Short mmCIF file of N, CA and C in Angstrom, two decimals:
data_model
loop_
_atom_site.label_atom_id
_atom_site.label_comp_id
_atom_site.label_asym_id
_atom_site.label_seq_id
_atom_site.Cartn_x
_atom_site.Cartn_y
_atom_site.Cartn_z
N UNK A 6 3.92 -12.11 2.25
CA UNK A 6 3.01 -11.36 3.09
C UNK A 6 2.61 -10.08 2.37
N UNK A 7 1.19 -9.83 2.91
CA UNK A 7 0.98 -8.67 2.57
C UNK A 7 0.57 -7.23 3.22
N UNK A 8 1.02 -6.11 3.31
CA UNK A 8 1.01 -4.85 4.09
C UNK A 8 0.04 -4.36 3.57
N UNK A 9 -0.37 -3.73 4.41
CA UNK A 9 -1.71 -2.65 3.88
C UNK A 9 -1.60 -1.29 4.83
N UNK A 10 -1.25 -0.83 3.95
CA UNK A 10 -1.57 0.80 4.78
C UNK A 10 -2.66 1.19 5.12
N UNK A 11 -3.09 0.72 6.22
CA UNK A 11 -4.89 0.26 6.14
C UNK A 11 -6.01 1.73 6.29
N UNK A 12 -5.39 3.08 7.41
CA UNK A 12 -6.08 3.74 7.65
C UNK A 12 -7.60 4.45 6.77
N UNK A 13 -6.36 5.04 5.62
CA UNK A 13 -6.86 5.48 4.76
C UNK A 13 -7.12 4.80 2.95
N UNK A 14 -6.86 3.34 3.26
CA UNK A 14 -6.61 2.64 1.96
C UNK A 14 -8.20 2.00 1.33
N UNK A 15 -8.67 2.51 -0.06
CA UNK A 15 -9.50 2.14 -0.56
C UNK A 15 -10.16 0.77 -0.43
N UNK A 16 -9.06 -0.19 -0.95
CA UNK A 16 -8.93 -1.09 -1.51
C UNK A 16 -8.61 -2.58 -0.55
N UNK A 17 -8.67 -2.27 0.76
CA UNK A 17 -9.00 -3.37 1.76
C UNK A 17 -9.67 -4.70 1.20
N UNK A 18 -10.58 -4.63 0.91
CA UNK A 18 -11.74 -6.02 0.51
C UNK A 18 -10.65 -6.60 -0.21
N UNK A 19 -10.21 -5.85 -1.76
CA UNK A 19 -10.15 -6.34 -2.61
C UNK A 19 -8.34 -7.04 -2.61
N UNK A 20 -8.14 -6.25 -1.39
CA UNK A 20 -6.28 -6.83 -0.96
C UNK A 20 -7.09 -8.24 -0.46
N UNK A 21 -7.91 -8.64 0.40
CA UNK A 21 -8.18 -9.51 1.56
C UNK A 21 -8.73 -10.68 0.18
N UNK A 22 -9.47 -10.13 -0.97
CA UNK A 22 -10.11 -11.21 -1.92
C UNK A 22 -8.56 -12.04 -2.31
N UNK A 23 -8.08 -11.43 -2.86
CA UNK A 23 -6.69 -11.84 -3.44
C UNK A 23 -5.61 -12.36 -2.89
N UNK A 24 -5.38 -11.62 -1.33
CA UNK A 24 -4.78 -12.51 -0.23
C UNK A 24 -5.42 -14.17 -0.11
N UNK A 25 -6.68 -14.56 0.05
CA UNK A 25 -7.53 -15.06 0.59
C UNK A 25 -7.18 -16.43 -0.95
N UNK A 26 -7.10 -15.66 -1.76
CA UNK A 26 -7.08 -16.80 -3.58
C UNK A 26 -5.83 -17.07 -3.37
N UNK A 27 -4.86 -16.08 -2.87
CA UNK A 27 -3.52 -16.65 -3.23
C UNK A 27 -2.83 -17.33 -1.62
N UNK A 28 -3.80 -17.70 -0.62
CA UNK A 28 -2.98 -17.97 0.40
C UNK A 28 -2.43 -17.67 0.73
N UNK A 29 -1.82 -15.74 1.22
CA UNK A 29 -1.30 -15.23 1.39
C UNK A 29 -2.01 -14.41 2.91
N UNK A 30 -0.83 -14.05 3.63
CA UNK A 30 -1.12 -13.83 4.91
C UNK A 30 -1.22 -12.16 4.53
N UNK A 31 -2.19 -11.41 5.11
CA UNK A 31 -2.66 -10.30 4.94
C UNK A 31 -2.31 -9.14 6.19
N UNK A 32 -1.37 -8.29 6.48
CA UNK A 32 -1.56 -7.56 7.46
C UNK A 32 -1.88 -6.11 7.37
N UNK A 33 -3.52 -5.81 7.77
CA UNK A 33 -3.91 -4.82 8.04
C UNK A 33 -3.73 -3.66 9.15
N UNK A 34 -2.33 -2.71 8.53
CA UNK A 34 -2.02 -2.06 9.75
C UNK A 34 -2.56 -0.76 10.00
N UNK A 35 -3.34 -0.48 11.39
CA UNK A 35 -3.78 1.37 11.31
C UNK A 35 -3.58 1.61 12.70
N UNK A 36 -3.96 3.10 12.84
CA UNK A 36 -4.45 3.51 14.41
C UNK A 36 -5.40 3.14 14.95
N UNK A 37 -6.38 2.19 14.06
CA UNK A 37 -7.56 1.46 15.05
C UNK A 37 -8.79 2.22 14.31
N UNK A 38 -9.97 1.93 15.02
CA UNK A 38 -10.99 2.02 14.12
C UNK A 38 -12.01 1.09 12.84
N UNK A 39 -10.96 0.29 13.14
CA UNK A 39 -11.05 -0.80 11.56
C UNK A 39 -11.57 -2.63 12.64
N UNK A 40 -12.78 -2.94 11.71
CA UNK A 40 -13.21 -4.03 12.03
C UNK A 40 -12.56 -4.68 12.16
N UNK A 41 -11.86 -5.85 12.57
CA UNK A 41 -11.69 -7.40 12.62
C UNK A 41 -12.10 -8.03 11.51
N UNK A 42 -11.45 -9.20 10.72
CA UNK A 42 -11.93 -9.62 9.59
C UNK A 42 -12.12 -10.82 10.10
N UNK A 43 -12.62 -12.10 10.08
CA UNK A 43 -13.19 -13.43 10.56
C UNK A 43 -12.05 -14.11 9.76
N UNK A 44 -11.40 -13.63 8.66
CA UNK A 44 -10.49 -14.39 7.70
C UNK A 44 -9.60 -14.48 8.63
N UNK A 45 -9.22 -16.03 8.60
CA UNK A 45 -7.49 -16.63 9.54
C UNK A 45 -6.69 -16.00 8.74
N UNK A 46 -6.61 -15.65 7.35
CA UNK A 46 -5.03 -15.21 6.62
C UNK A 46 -4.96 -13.29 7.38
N UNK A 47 -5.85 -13.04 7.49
CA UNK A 47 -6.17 -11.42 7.88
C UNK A 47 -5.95 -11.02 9.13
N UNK A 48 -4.64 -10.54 9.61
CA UNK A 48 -4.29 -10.14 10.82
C UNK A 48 -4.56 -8.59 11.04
N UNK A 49 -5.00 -7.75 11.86
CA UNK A 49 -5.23 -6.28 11.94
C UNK A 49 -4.14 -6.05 13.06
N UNK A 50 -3.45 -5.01 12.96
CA UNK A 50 -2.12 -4.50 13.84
C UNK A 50 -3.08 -3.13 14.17
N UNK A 51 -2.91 -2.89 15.57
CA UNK A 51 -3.20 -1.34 15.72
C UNK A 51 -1.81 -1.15 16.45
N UNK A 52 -1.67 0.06 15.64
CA UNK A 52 -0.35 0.97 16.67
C UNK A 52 -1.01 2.27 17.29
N UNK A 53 -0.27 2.93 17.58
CA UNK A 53 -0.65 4.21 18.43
C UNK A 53 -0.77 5.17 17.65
N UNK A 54 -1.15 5.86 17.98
CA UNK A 54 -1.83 7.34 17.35
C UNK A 54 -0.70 8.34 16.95
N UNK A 55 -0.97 8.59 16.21
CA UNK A 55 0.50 9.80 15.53
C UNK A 55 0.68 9.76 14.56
N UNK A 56 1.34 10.91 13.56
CA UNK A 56 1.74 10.31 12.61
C UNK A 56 2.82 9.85 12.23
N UNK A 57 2.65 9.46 10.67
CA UNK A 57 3.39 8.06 10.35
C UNK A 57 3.94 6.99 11.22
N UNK A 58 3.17 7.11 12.56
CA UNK A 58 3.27 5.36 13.00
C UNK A 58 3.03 4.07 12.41
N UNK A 59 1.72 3.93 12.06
CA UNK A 59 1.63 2.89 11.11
C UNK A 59 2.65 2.77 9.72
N UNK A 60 3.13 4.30 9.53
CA UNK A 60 4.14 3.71 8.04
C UNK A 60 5.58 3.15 8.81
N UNK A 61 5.62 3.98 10.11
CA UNK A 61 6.96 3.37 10.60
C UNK A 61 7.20 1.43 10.86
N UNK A 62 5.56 1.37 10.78
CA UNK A 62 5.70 -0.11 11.91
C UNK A 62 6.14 -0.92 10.55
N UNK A 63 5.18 -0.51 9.32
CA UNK A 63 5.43 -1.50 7.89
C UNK A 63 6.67 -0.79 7.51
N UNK A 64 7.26 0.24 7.00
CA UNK A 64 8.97 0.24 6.73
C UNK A 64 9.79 -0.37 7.37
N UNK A 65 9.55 -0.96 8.52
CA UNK A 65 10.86 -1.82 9.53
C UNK A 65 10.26 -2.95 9.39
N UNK A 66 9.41 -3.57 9.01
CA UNK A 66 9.13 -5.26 8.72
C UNK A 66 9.35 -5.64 7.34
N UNK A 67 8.68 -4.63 6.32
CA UNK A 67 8.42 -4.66 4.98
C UNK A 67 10.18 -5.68 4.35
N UNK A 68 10.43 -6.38 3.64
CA UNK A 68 11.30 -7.04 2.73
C UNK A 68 10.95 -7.99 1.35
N UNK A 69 11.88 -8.35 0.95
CA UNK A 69 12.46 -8.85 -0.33
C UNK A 69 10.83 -9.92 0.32
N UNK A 70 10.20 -10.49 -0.88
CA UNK A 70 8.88 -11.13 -0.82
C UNK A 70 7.71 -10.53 -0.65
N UNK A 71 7.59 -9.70 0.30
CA UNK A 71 6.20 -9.12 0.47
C UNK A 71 5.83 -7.78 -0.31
N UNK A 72 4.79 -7.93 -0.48
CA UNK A 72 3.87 -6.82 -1.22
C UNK A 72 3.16 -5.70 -0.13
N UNK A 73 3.63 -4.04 -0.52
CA UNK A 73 3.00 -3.06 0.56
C UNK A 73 2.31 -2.59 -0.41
N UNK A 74 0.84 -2.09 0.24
CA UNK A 74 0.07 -1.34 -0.18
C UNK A 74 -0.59 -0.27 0.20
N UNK A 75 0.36 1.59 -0.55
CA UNK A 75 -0.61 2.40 0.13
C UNK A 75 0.00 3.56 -0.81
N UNK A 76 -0.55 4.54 -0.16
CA UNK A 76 -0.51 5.43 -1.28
C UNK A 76 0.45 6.56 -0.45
N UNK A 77 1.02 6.34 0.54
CA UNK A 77 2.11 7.06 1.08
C UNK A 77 3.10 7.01 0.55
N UNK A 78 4.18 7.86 0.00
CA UNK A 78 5.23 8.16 -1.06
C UNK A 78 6.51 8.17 -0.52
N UNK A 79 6.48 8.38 0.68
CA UNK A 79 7.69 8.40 1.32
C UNK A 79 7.62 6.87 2.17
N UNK A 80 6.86 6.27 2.39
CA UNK A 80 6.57 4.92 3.13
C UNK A 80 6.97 4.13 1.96
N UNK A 81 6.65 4.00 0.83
CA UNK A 81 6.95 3.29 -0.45
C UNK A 81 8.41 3.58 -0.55
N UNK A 82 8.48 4.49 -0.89
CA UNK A 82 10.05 4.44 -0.84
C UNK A 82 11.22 3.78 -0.13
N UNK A 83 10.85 3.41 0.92
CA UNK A 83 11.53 3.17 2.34
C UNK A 83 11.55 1.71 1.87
N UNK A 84 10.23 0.91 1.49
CA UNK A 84 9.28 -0.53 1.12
C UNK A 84 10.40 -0.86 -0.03
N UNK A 85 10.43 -0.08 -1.18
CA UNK A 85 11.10 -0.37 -2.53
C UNK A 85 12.72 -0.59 -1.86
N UNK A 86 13.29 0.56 -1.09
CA UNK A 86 14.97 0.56 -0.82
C UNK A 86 15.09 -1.04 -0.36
N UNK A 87 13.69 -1.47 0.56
CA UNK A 87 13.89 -3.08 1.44
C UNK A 87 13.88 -3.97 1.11
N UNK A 88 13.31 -3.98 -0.48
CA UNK A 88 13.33 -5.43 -1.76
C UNK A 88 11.73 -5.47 -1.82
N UNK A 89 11.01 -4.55 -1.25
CA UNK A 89 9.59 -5.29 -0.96
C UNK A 89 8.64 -4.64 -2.64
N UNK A 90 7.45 -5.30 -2.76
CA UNK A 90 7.26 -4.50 -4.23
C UNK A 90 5.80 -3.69 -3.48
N UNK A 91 5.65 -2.67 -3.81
CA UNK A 91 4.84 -1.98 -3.60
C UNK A 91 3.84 -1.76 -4.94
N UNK A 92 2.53 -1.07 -4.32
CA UNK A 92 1.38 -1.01 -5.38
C UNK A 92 0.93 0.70 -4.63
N UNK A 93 0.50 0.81 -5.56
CA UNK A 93 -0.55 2.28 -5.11
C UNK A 93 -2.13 1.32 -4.85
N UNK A 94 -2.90 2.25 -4.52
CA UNK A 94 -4.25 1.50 -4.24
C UNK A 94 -5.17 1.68 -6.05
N UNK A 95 -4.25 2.36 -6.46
CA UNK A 95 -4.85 2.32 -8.50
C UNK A 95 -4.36 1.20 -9.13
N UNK A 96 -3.64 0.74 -8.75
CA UNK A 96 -2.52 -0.47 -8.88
C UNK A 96 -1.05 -0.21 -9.77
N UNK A 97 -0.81 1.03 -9.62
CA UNK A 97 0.38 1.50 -10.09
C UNK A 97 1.33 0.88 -9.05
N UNK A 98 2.19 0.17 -9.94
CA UNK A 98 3.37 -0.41 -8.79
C UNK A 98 4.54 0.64 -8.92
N UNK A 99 5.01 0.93 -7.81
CA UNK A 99 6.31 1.74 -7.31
C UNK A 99 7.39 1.03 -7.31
N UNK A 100 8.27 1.31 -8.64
CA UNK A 100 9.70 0.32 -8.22
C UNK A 100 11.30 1.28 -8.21
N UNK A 101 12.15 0.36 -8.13
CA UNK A 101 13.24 0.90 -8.03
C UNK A 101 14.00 2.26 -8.72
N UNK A 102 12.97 1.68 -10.11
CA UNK A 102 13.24 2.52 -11.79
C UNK A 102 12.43 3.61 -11.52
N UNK A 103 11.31 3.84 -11.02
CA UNK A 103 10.20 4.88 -10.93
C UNK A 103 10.19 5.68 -9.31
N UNK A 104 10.29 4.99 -8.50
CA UNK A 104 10.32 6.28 -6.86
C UNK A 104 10.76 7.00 -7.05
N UNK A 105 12.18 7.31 -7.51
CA UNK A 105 13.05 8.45 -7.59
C UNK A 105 12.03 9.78 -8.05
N UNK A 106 11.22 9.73 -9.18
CA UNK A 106 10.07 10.44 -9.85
C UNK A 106 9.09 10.60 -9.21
N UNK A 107 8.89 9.72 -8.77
CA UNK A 107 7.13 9.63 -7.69
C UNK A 107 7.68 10.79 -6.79
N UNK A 108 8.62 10.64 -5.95
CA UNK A 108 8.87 11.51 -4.76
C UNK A 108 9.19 12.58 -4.94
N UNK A 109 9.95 13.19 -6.40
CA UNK A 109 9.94 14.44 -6.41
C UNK A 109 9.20 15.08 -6.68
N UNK A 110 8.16 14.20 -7.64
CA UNK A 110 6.90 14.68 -7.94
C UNK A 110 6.12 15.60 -6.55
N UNK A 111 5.92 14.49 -5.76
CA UNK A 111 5.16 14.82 -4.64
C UNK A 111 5.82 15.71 -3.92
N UNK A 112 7.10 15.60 -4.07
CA UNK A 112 7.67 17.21 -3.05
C UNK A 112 7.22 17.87 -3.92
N UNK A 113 7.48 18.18 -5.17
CA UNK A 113 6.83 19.69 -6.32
C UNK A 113 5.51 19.93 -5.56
N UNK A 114 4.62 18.79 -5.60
CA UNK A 114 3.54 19.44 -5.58
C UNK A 114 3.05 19.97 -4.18
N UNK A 115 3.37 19.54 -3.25
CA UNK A 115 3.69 19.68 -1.81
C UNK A 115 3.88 21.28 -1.11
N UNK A 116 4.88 21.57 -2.58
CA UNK A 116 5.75 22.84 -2.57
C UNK A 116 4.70 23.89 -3.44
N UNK A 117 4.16 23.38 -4.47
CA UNK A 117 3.08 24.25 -5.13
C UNK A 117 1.91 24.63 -3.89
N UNK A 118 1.42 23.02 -3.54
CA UNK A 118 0.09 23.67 -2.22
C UNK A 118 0.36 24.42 -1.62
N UNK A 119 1.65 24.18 -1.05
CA UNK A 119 1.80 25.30 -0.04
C UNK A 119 1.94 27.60 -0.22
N UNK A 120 2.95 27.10 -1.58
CA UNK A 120 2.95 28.38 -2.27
C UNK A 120 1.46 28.93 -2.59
N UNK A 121 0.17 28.19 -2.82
CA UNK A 121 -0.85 28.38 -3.18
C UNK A 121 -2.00 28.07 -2.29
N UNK A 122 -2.56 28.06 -1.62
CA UNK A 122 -3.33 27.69 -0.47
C UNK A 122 -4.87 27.32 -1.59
N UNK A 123 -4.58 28.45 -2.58
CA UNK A 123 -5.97 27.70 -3.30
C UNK A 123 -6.19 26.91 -3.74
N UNK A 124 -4.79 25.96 -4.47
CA UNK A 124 -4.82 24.91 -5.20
C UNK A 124 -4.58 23.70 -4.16
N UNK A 125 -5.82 22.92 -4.36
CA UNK A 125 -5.73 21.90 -3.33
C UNK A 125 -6.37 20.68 -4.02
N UNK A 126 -5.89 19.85 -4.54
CA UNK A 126 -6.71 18.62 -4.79
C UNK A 126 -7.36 17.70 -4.31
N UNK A 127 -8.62 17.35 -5.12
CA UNK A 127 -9.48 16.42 -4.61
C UNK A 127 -9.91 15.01 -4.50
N UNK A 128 -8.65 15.68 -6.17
CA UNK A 128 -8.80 13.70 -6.66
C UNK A 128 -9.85 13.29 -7.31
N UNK A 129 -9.84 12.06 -8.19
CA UNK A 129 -11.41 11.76 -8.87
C UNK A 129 -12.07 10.24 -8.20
N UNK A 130 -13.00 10.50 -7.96
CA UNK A 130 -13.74 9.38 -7.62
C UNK A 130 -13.10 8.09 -7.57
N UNK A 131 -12.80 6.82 -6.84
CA UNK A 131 -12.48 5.77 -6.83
C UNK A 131 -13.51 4.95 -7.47
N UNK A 132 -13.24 4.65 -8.55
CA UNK A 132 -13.98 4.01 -9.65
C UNK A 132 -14.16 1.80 -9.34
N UNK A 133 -14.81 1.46 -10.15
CA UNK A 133 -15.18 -0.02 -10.27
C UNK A 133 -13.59 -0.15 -10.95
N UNK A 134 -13.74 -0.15 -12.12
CA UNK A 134 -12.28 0.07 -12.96
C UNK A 134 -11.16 0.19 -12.07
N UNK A 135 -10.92 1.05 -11.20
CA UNK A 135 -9.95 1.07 -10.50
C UNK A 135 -9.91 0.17 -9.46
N UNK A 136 -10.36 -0.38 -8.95
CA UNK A 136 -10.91 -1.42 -8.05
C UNK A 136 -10.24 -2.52 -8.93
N UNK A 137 -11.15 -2.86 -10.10
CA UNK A 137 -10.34 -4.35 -10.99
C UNK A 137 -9.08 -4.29 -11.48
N UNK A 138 -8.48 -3.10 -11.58
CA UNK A 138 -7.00 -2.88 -11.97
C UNK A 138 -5.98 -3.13 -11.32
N UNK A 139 -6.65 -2.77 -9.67
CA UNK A 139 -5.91 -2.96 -8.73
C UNK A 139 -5.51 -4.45 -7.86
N UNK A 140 -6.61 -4.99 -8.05
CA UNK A 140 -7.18 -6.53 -8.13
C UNK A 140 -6.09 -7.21 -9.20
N UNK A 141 -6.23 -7.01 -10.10
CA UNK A 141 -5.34 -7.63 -11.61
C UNK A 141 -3.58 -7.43 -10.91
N UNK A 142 -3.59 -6.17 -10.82
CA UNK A 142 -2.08 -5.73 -10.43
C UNK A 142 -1.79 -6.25 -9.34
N UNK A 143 -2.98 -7.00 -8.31
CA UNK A 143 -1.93 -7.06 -6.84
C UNK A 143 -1.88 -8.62 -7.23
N UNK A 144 -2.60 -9.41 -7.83
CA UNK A 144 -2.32 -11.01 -7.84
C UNK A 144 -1.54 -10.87 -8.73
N UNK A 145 -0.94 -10.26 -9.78
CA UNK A 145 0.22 -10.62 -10.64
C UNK A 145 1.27 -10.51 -9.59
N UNK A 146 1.89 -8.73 -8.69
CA UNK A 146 3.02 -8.80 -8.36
C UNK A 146 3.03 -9.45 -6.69
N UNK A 147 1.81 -10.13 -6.48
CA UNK A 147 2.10 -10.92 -5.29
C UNK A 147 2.70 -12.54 -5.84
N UNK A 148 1.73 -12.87 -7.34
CA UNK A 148 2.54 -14.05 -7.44
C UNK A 148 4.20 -13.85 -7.94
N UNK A 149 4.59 -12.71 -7.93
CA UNK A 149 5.70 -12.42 -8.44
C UNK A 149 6.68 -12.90 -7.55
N UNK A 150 6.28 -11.93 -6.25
CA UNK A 150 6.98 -12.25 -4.98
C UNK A 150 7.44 -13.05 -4.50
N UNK A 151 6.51 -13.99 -5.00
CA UNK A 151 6.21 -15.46 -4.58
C UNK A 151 7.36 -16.16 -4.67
N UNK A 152 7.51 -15.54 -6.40
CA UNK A 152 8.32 -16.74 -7.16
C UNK A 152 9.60 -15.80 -6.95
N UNK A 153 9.97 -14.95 -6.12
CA UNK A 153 11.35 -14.19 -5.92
C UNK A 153 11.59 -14.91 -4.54
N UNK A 154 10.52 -15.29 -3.66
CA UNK A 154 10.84 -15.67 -2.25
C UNK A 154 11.71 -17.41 -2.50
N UNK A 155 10.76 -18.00 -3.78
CA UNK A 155 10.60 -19.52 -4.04
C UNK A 155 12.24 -19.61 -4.37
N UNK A 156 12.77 -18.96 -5.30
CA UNK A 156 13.79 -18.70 -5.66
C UNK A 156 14.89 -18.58 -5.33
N UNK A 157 14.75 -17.82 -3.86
CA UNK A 157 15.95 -16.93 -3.58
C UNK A 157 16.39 -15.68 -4.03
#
C-alpha cells in the first residue's frame, strides 16, 4: 500500500500513475478539500481538522510493506521506526541510516527560524525533473516493498 500525505503533497498524480502501473492500492489521506479520484486502486481518507491528524492516522497504519509519502519529518520518522519505506515528494527516500540527520537537521533549522524571524524559506520551484525523479524513486522502492512483503 501506498500513503500519501495528501494535504500539502506535490506529487499526487504522479503517486496515483505508479500506484495505478504497479497495482498498488493508493491511500490519499487529508483534512478534505481534495477531489475523489474515479481510480478503484485510489481511496481518499478525510480526517478531522487539526494538526497532525492526518500524520497521526498514517503513523498508526503505516508498516513493514508499504510506502509513505510526504515531506513531514517527524511523520517519517514514526513510518521508518514501523518497517514502512518512506520517500520525500523529491524522491529522497528516508531510511533507518539517514532520519536520525533529517530530524536534527530540521530541529536546527526550526531553531534558526525562530531565533531569526527574517530568515524564512521559500524553497525552489517544483520542477518537471523533480516530478520524474520522484516517479523513478517511488516505482523502484514500491517494487521493493513488494518483494520484502513477498518474502517475509
Amino acid at each position: 500500500m501506498i500513503w500519501v500525505d495528501a494535504d500539502a503533497c506535490p506529487v499526487k498524480a504522479e503517486a496515483e500513475k505508479v500506484a495505478t502501473r504497479l497495482g498498488v492500492k493508493l491511500m490519499l489521506v487529508s483534512n478534505g478539500g481534495l477531489r475523489p479520484s474515479p481510480n478503484p486502486l485510489v481511496e481518499m481518507v478525510y480526517v478531522d481538522q487539526g494538526p497532525d491528524v492526518a500524520d497521526m492516522y498514517i503513523a498508526e497504519r503505516a508498516r513493514v510493506g508499504d510506502v509513505v509519502i510526504t515531506n513531514d519529518i517527524p511523520l517519517a520518522a514514526k513510518c521508518v521506526e514501523a518497517g514502512a519505506r518512506v520517500l520525500r515528494p523529491d524522491g529522497e527516500a528516508l531510511t533507518p541510516a539517514n532520519i536520525g540527520n533529517v530530524l536534527a537537521t530540521r530541529d536546527l533549522m526550526a531553531d534558526l527560524r525562530s531565533a531569526d524571524p527574517f530568515r524564512q524559506g521559500g524553497g525552489k520551484p517544483f520542477s518537471k525533473a523533480d516530478r520524474a525523479r520522484f516517479s523513478d524513486a517511488l516505482d523502484r522502492v514500491a517494487r521493493a516493498a513488494a518483494r520484502e512483503v513477498k518474502n517475509g
